[in-house]
Coordinates of C-alpha atoms and ligand atoms in Angstrom, one line a residue:
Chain A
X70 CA 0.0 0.0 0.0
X71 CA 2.8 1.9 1.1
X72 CA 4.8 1.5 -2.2
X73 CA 1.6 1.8 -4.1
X74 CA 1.3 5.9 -3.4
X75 CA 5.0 6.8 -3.7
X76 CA 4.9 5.1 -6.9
X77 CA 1.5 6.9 -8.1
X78 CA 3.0 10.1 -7.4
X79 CA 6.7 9.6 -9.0
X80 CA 4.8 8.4 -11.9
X81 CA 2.2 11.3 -12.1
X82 CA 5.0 14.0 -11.5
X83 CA 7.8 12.7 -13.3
X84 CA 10.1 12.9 -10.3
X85 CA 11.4 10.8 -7.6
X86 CA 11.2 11.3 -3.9
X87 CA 13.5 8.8 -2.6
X88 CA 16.3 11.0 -2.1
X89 CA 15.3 13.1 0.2
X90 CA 17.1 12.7 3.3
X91 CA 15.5 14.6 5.7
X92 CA 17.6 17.8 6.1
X93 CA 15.1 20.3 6.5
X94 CA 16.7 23.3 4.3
X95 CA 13.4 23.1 1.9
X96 CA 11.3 24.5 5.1
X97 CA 13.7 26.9 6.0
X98 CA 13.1 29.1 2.8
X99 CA 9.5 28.2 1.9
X100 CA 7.6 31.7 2.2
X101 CA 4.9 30.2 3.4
X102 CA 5.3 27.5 5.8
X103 CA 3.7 29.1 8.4
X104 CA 0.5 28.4 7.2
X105 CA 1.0 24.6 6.6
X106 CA -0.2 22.0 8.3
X107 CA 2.9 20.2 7.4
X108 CA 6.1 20.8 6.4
X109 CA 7.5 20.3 2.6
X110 CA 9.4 17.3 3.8
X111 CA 7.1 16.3 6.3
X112 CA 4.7 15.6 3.0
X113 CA 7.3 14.0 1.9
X114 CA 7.8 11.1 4.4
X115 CA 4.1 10.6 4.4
X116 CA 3.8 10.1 0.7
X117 CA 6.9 7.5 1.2
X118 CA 4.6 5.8 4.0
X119 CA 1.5 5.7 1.9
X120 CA -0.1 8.3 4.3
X121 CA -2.6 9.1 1.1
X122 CA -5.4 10.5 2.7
X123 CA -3.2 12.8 5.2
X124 CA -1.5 13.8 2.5
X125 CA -4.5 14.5 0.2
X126 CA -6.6 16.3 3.4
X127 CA -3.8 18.3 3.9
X128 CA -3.5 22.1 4.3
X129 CA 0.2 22.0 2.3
X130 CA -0.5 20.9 -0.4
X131 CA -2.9 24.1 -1.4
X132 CA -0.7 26.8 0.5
X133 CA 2.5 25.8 -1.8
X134 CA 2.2 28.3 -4.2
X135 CA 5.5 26.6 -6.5
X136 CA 7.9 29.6 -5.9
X137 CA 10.8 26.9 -6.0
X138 CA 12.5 27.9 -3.3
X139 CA 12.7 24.8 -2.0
X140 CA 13.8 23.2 -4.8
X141 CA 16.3 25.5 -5.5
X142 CA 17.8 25.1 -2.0
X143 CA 17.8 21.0 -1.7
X144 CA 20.6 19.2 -2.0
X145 CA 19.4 16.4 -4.2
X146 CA 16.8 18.5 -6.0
X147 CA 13.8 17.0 -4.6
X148 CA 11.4 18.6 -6.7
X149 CA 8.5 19.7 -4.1
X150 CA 6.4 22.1 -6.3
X151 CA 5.6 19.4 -8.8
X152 CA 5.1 17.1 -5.9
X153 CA 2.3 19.4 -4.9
X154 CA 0.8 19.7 -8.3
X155 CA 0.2 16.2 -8.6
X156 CA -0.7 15.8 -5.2
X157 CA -3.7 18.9 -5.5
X158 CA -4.7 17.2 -9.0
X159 CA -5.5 13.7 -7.0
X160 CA -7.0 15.4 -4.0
X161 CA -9.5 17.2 -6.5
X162 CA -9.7 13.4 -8.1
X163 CA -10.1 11.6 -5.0
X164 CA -13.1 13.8 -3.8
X165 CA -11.4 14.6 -0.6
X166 CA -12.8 17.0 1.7
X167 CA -10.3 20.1 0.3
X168 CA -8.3 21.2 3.6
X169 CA -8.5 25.2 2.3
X170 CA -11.8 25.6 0.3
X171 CA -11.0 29.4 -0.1
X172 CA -8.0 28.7 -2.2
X173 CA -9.7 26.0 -4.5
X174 CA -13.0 28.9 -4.8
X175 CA -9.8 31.4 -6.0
X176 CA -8.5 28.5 -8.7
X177 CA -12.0 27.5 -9.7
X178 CA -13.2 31.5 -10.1
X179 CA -10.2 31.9 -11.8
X180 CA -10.7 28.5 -14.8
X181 CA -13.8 29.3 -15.0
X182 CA -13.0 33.1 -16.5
X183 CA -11.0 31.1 -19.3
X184 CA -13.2 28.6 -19.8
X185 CA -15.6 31.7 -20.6
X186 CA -13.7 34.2 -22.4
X187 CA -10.1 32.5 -23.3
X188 CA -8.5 35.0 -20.9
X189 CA -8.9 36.4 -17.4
X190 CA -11.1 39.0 -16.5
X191 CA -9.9 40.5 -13.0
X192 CA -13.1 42.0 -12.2
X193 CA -15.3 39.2 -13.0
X194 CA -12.4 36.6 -11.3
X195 CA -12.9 38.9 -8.0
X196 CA -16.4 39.5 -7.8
X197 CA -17.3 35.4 -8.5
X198 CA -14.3 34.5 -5.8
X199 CA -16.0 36.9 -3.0
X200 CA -19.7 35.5 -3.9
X201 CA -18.9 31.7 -3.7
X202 CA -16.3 32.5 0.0
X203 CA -19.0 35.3 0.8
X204 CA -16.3 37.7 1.9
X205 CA -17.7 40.3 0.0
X206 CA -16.8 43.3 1.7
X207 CA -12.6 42.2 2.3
X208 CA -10.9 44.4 0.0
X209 CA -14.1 47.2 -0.2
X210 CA -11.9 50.0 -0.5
X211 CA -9.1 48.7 -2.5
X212 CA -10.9 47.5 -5.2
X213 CA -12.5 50.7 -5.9
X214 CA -9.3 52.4 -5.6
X215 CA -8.1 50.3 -8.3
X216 CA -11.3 50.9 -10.5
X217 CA -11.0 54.5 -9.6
X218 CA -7.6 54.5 -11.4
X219 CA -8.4 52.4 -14.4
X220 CA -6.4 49.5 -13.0
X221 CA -9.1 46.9 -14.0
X222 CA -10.7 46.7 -16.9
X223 CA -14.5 47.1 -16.7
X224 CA -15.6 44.7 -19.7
X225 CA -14.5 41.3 -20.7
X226 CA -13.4 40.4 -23.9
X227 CA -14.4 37.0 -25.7
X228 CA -11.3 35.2 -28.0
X229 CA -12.3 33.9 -31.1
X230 CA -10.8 30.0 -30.6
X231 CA -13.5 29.8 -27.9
X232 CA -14.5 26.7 -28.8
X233 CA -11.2 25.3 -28.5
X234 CA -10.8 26.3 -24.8
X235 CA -13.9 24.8 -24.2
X236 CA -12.9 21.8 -25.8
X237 CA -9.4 22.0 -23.7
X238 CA -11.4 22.5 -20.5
X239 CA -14.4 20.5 -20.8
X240 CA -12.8 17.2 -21.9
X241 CA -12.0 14.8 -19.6
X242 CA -12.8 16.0 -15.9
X243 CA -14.5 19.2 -14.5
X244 CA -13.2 20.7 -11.4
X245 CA -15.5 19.9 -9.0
Chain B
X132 CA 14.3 42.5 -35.9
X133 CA 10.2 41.5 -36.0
X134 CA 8.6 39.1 -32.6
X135 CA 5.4 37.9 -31.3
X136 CA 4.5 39.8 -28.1
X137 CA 2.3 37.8 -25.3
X138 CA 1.0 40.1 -23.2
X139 CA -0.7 37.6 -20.8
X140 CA -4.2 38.7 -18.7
X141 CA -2.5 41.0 -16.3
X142 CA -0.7 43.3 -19.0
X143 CA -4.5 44.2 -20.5
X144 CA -5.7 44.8 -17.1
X145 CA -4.3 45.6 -13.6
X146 CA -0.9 45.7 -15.3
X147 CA -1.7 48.2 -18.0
X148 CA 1.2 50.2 -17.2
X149 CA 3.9 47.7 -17.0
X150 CA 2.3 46.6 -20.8
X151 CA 1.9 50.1 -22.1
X152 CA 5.3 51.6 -20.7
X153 CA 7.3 48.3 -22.6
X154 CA 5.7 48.6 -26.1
X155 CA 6.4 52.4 -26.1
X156 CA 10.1 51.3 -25.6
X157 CA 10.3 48.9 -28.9
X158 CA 9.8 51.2 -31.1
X159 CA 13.0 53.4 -30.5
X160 CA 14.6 50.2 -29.3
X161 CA 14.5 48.9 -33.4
X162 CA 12.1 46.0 -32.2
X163 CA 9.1 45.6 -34.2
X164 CA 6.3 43.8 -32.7
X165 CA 2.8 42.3 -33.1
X166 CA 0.6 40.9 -30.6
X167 CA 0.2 37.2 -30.7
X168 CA -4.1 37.1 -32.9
X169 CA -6.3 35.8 -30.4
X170 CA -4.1 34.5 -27.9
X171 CA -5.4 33.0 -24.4
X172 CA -4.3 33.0 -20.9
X173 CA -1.5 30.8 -19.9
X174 CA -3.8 29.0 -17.7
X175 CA -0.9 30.3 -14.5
X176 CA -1.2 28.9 -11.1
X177 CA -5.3 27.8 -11.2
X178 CA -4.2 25.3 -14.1
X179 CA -1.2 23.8 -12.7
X180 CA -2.3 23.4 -9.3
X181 CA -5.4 21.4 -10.2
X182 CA -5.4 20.0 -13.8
X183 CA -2.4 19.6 -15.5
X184 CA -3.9 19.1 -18.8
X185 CA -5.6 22.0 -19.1
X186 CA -2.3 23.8 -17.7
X187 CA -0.4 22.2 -21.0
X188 CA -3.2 22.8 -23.8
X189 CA -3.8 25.9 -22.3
X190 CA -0.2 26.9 -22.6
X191 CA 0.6 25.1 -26.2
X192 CA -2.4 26.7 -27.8
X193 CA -0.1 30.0 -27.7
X194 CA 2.6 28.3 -29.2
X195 CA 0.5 26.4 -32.1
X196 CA -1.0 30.1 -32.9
X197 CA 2.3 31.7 -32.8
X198 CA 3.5 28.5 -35.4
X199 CA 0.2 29.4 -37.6
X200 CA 1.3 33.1 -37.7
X201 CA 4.7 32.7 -38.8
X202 CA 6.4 34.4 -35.5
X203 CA 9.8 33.2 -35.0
X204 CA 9.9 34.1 -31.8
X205 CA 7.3 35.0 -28.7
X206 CA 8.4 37.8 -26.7
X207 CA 6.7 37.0 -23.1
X208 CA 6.1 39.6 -20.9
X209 CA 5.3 38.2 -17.1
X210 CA 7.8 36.0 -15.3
X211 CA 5.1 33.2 -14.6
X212 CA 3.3 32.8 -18.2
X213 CA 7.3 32.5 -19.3
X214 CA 7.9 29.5 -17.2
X215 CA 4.3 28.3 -18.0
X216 CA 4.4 28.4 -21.6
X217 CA 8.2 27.3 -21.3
X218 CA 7.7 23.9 -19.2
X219 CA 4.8 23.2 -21.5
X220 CA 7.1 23.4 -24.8
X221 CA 9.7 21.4 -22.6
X222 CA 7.0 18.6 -21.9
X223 CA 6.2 18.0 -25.1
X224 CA 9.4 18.0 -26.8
X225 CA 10.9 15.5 -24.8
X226 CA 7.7 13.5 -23.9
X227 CA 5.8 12.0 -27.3
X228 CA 3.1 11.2 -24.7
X229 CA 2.7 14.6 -24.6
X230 CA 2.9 15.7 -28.0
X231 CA -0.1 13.4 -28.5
X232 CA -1.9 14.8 -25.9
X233 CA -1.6 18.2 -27.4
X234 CA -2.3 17.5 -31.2
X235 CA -5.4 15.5 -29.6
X236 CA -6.7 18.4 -28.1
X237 CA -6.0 21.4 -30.4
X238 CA -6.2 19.1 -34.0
X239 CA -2.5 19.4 -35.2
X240 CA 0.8 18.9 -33.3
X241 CA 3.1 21.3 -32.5
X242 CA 6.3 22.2 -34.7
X243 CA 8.7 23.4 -32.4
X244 CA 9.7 26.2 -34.6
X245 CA 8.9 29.0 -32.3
X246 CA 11.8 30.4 -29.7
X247 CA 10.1 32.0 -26.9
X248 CA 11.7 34.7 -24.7
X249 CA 11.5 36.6 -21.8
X250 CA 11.3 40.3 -22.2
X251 CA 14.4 40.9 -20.1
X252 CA 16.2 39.0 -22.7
X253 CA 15.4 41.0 -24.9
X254 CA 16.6 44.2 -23.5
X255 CA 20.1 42.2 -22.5
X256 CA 20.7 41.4 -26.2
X257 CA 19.9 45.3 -27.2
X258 CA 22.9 46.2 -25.2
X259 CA 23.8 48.6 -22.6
X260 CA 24.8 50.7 -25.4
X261 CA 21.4 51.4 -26.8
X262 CA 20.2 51.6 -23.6
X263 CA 22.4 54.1 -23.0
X264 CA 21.6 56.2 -26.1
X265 CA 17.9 55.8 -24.8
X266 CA 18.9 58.1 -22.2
X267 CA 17.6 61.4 -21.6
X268 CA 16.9 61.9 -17.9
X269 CA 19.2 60.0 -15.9
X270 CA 17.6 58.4 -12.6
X271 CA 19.6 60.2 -10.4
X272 CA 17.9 60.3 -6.5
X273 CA 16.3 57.2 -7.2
X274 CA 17.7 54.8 -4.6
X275 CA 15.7 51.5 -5.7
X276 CA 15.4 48.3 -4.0
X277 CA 15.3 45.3 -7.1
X278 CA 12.4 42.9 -6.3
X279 CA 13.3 40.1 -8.2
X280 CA 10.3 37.5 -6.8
X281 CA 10.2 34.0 -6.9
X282 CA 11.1 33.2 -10.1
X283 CA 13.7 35.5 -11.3
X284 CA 16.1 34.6 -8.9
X285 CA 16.2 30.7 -9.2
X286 CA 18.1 28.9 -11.6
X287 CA 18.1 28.6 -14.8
X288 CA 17.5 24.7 -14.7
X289 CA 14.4 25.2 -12.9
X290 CA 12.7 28.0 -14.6
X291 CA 14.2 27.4 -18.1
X292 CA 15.4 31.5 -18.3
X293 CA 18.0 32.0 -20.8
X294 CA 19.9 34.1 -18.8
X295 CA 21.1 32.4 -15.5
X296 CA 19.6 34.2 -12.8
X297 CA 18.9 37.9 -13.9
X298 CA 19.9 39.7 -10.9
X299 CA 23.6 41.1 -11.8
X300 CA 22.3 42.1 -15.2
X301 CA 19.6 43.9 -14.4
X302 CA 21.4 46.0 -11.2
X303 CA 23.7 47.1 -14.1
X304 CA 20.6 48.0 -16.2
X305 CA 19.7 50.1 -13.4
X306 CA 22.7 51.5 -12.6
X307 CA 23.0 52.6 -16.2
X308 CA 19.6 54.3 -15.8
X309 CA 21.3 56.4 -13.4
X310 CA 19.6 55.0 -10.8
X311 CA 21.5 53.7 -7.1
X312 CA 20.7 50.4 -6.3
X313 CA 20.3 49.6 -2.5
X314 CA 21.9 46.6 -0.8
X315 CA 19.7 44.4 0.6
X316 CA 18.8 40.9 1.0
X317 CA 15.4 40.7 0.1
X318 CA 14.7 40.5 -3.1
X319 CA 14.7 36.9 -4.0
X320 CA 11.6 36.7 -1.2
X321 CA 8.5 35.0 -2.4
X322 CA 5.6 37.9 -2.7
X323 CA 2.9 35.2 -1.5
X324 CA 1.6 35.1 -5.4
X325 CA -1.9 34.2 -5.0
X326 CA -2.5 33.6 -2.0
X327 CA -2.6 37.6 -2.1
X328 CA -6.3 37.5 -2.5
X329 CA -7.1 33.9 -0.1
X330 CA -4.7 34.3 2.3
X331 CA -4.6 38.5 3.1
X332 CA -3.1 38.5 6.3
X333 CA -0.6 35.5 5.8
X334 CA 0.8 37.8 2.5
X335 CA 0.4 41.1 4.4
X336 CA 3.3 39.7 6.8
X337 CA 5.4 38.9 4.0
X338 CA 5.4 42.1 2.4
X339 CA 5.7 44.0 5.7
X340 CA 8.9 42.2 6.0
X341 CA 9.7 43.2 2.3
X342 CA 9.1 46.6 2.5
X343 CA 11.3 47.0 6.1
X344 CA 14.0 45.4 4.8
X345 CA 13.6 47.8 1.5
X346 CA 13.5 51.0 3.7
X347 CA 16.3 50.0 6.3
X348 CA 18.6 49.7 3.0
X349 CA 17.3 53.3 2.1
X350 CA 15.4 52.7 -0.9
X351 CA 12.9 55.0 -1.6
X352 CA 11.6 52.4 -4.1
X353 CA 11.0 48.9 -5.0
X354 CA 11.9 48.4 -8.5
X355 CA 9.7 45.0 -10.0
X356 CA 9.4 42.9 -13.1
X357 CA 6.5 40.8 -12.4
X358 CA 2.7 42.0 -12.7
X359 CA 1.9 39.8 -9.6
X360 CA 4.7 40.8 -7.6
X361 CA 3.9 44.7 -8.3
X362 CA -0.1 44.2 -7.1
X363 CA 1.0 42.7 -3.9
X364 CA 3.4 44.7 -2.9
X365 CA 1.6 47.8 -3.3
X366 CA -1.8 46.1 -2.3
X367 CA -0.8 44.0 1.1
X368 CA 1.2 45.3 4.2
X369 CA -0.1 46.5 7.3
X370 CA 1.8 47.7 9.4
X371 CA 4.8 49.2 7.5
X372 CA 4.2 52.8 5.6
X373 CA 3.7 51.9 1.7
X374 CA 6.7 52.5 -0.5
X375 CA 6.0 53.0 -4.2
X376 CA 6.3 50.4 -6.2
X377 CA 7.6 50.9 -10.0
X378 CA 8.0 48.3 -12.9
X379 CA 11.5 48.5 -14.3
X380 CA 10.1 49.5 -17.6
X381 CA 8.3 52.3 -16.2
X382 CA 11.8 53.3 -15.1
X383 CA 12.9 53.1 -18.3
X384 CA 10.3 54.8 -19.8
X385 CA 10.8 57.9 -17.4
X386 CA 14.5 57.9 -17.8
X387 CA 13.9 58.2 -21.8
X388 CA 11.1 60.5 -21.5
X389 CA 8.3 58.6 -22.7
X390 CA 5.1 60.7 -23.6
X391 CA 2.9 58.7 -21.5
X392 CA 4.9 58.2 -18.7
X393 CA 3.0 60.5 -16.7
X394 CA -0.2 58.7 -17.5
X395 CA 1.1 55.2 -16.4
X396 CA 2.7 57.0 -12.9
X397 CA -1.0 58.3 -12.0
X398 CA -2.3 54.6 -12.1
X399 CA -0.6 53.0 -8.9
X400 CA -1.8 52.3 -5.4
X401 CA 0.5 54.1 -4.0
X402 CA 1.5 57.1 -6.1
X403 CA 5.1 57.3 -6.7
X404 CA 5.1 60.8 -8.0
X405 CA 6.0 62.7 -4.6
X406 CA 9.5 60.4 -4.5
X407 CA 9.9 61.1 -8.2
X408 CA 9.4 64.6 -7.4
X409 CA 11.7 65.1 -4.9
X410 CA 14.2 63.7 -7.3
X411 CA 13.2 65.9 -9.9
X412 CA 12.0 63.8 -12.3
X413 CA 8.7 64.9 -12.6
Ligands
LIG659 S1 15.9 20.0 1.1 FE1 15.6 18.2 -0.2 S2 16.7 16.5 0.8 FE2 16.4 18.2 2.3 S3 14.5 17.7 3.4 FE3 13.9 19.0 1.7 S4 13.4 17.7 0.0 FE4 14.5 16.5 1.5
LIG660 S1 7.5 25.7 -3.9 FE1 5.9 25.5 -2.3 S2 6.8 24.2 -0.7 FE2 8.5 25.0 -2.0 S3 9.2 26.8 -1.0 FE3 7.7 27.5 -2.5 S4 5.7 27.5 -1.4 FE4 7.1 26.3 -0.1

């Protein structure tokens, strides 16, 4: 069972885990460790003990925002970020209860701008984000300043290969 | 010299400066542009953290268009769709599986024909020379902390840059601008990227810490390259007084006086015209 996850994950991301040795230097310069749950290696050693639905529950996973600074700072490149990637894609697969909803509302407001126009429109992306996490009033102020000065564009724009997109986004799997 | 530009979401919206201020520079730079027709976000973070097929068709749409429009190469303008649209033309040149995936999904496969490049490549091959001849208001007063973010500053094997990490180039850049570059050992710090909008207070902290660090070194600037980096720097921080925060191309466009410098300077959250004033720039 063990083997089973490790080898799910190496295969999904490309990369290989086995080398990590525990030294703790990718923790030390992730920006946002803090507000894990875990740390980077932490995920680690439970993905090598077939800790799958930790790891999948997990708040990590979704703070890691793939700056590399991990990776650039581990000895045996370990690569972390792509780690995550895969590990966020088989949470969503897995139907796991998501361990920070706000930050999967922000990705899903986000696709779901270009699955409709090809591109993102800010305004739009920020309104739908603050309806579905109901924080509607965070950021009042700022957001009108930013209108005020024309640093958001008031009308969306529609590509012409919008059927493609669709086609890219629709196929296999929605984000649920 | 004739290139693709991508401007990515950003540069037509919150960014509009950062866009506007670079594609006034080509011109009397000898580069001549077009936008990539009907191009489509890079799919960024969203894509790549949840779906990574969507984050590779998403991507390699951009370069099949940029294939159909005969453009050599595809000038990109934010850090993040680089490395995006890079790691997707790295996948499927070295993985068939890949290749399959993407001629599936977008009815022909992918040539390989088109080079893409970072925009700070660009202005490295123009030469400090031409920069130089650019010159008509040197920065002087400007003391600018360089905010290089997350992605600038790793290396090259990781991000797929050209140019190993940027950061010696571009204080020379800066310095040839006129401008002083202040010591300090924060600019490879990670702004918090999107977690910006999820995670306010978590980001606020970081930047906090950014813009001390900036101010103890006696910047009376952050100079940035990255459309994300620029919104949360100037958007988050709590507790720390707000110090502007300028895109290097703004920079440039001030120190060659632009016509629509002005225009872009009135657009920020926190209005960098008082510092530019003192320095007599304005
Ligand atoms: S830096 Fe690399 S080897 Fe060290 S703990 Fe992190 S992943 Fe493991
Ligand atoms: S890539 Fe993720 S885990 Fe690594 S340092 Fe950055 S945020 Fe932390």
């Amino acid at each position: 069972m063990a083997a089973e996850f490790l080898e799910e994950v190496s295969r999904r991301s490309g990369q290989r885990f086995e080398g990590c040795y525990h030294c703790l230097s990718c923790g030390g310069g992730c920006p946002v460790v803090e507000a894990m749950d875990y740390n980077p290696n932490q995920i680690i050693r439970m993905v090598q003990r077939g800790m799958r639905e930790e790891v999948l529950g997990s708040k990590a996973i979704w703070v890691c925002v793939g700056c590399f600074s991990c990776l650039s700072q581990c000895p045996n490149r370990v690569h972390i970020p792509a780690m995550m990637d895969t590990l966020r894609e088989m949470a969503l697969e897995a139907g796991v209860r998501v361990a920070e909803p706000e930050i999967l509302a922000f990705h899903r407001a986000f696709l779901g701008e270009v699955r409709r126009w090809g591109r993102v429109y800010e305004l739009g992306l920020v309104l739908k984000y603050k309806l579905s996490t109901g924080k509607f009033f965070e950021d009042f102020s700022v957001g009108f300043k930013m209108m005020a000065k024309g640093r958001l564009q008031l009308l969306p724009s529609r590509i012409k290969g919008e059927e493609q997109i669709k086609r890219i986004m629709n196929g296999t799997r929605r984000l649920r | 010299m004739k290139v693709g530009y991508y401007p990515g979401c950003s540069l037509h919206s919150s960014a509009q400066e950062m866009g506007e201020s670079f594609w006034d520079l080509m011109r009397p730079l000898g580069v001549e542009a077009i936008e990539l027709e009907d191009w489509n976000c890079c799919g960024s973070s969203p894509a790549h953290s949840t779906h990574h097929g969507w984050a590779l068709n998403l991507a390699m749409r951009n370069l099949l268009l940029a294939e159909e429009q005969s453009l050599k190469e595809l000038l990109v303008m934010c850090p993040s769709c680089f490395v995006r649209l890079r790691e997707a033309a790295r996948q499927v040149q070295s993985d068939p599986e890949k290749g399959e995936q993407v001629s599936k999904a977008l009815g022909r496969p992918y040539g390989g024909s088109v080079r893409l490049k970072f925009f700070l490549e660009m202005l490295r091959d123009v030469g400090t020379e031409q920069m130089r001849s650019l010159l008509k208001k040197p920065l002087k007063g400007i003391k600018g902390a360089l905010y290089y973010g997350c992605l600038l500053s790793r290396p090259e094997w990781i991000t797929g840059f050209d140019v190993g990490p940027y950061e010696s180039f571009l204080e020379n850049l800066f310095r040839t601008l006129g401008g002083e570059v202040a010591h300090w050992g924060y600019g490879r710090q990670c702004c918090g990227a999107h977690l910006g909008i999820t995670k306010p207070g978590l980001v606020s902290s970081l930047v906090d810490r950014i813009r001390e660090h900036a101010r103890r070194a006696g910047a009376n600037c952050i100079v940035v390259f990255c459309p994300l980096c620029q919104v949360n720097l100037e958007m988050r921080g709590r507790k720390e007084p707000a110090l502007p925060v300028l895109y290097i191309t703004e920079l440039l466009g001030l120190a060659a006086e632009l016509p629509r410098t002005t225009r872009w300077l009135g657009r920020h959250l926190v209005d960098p015209r008082p510092v530019l004033r003192e320095a007599r720039l304005l």
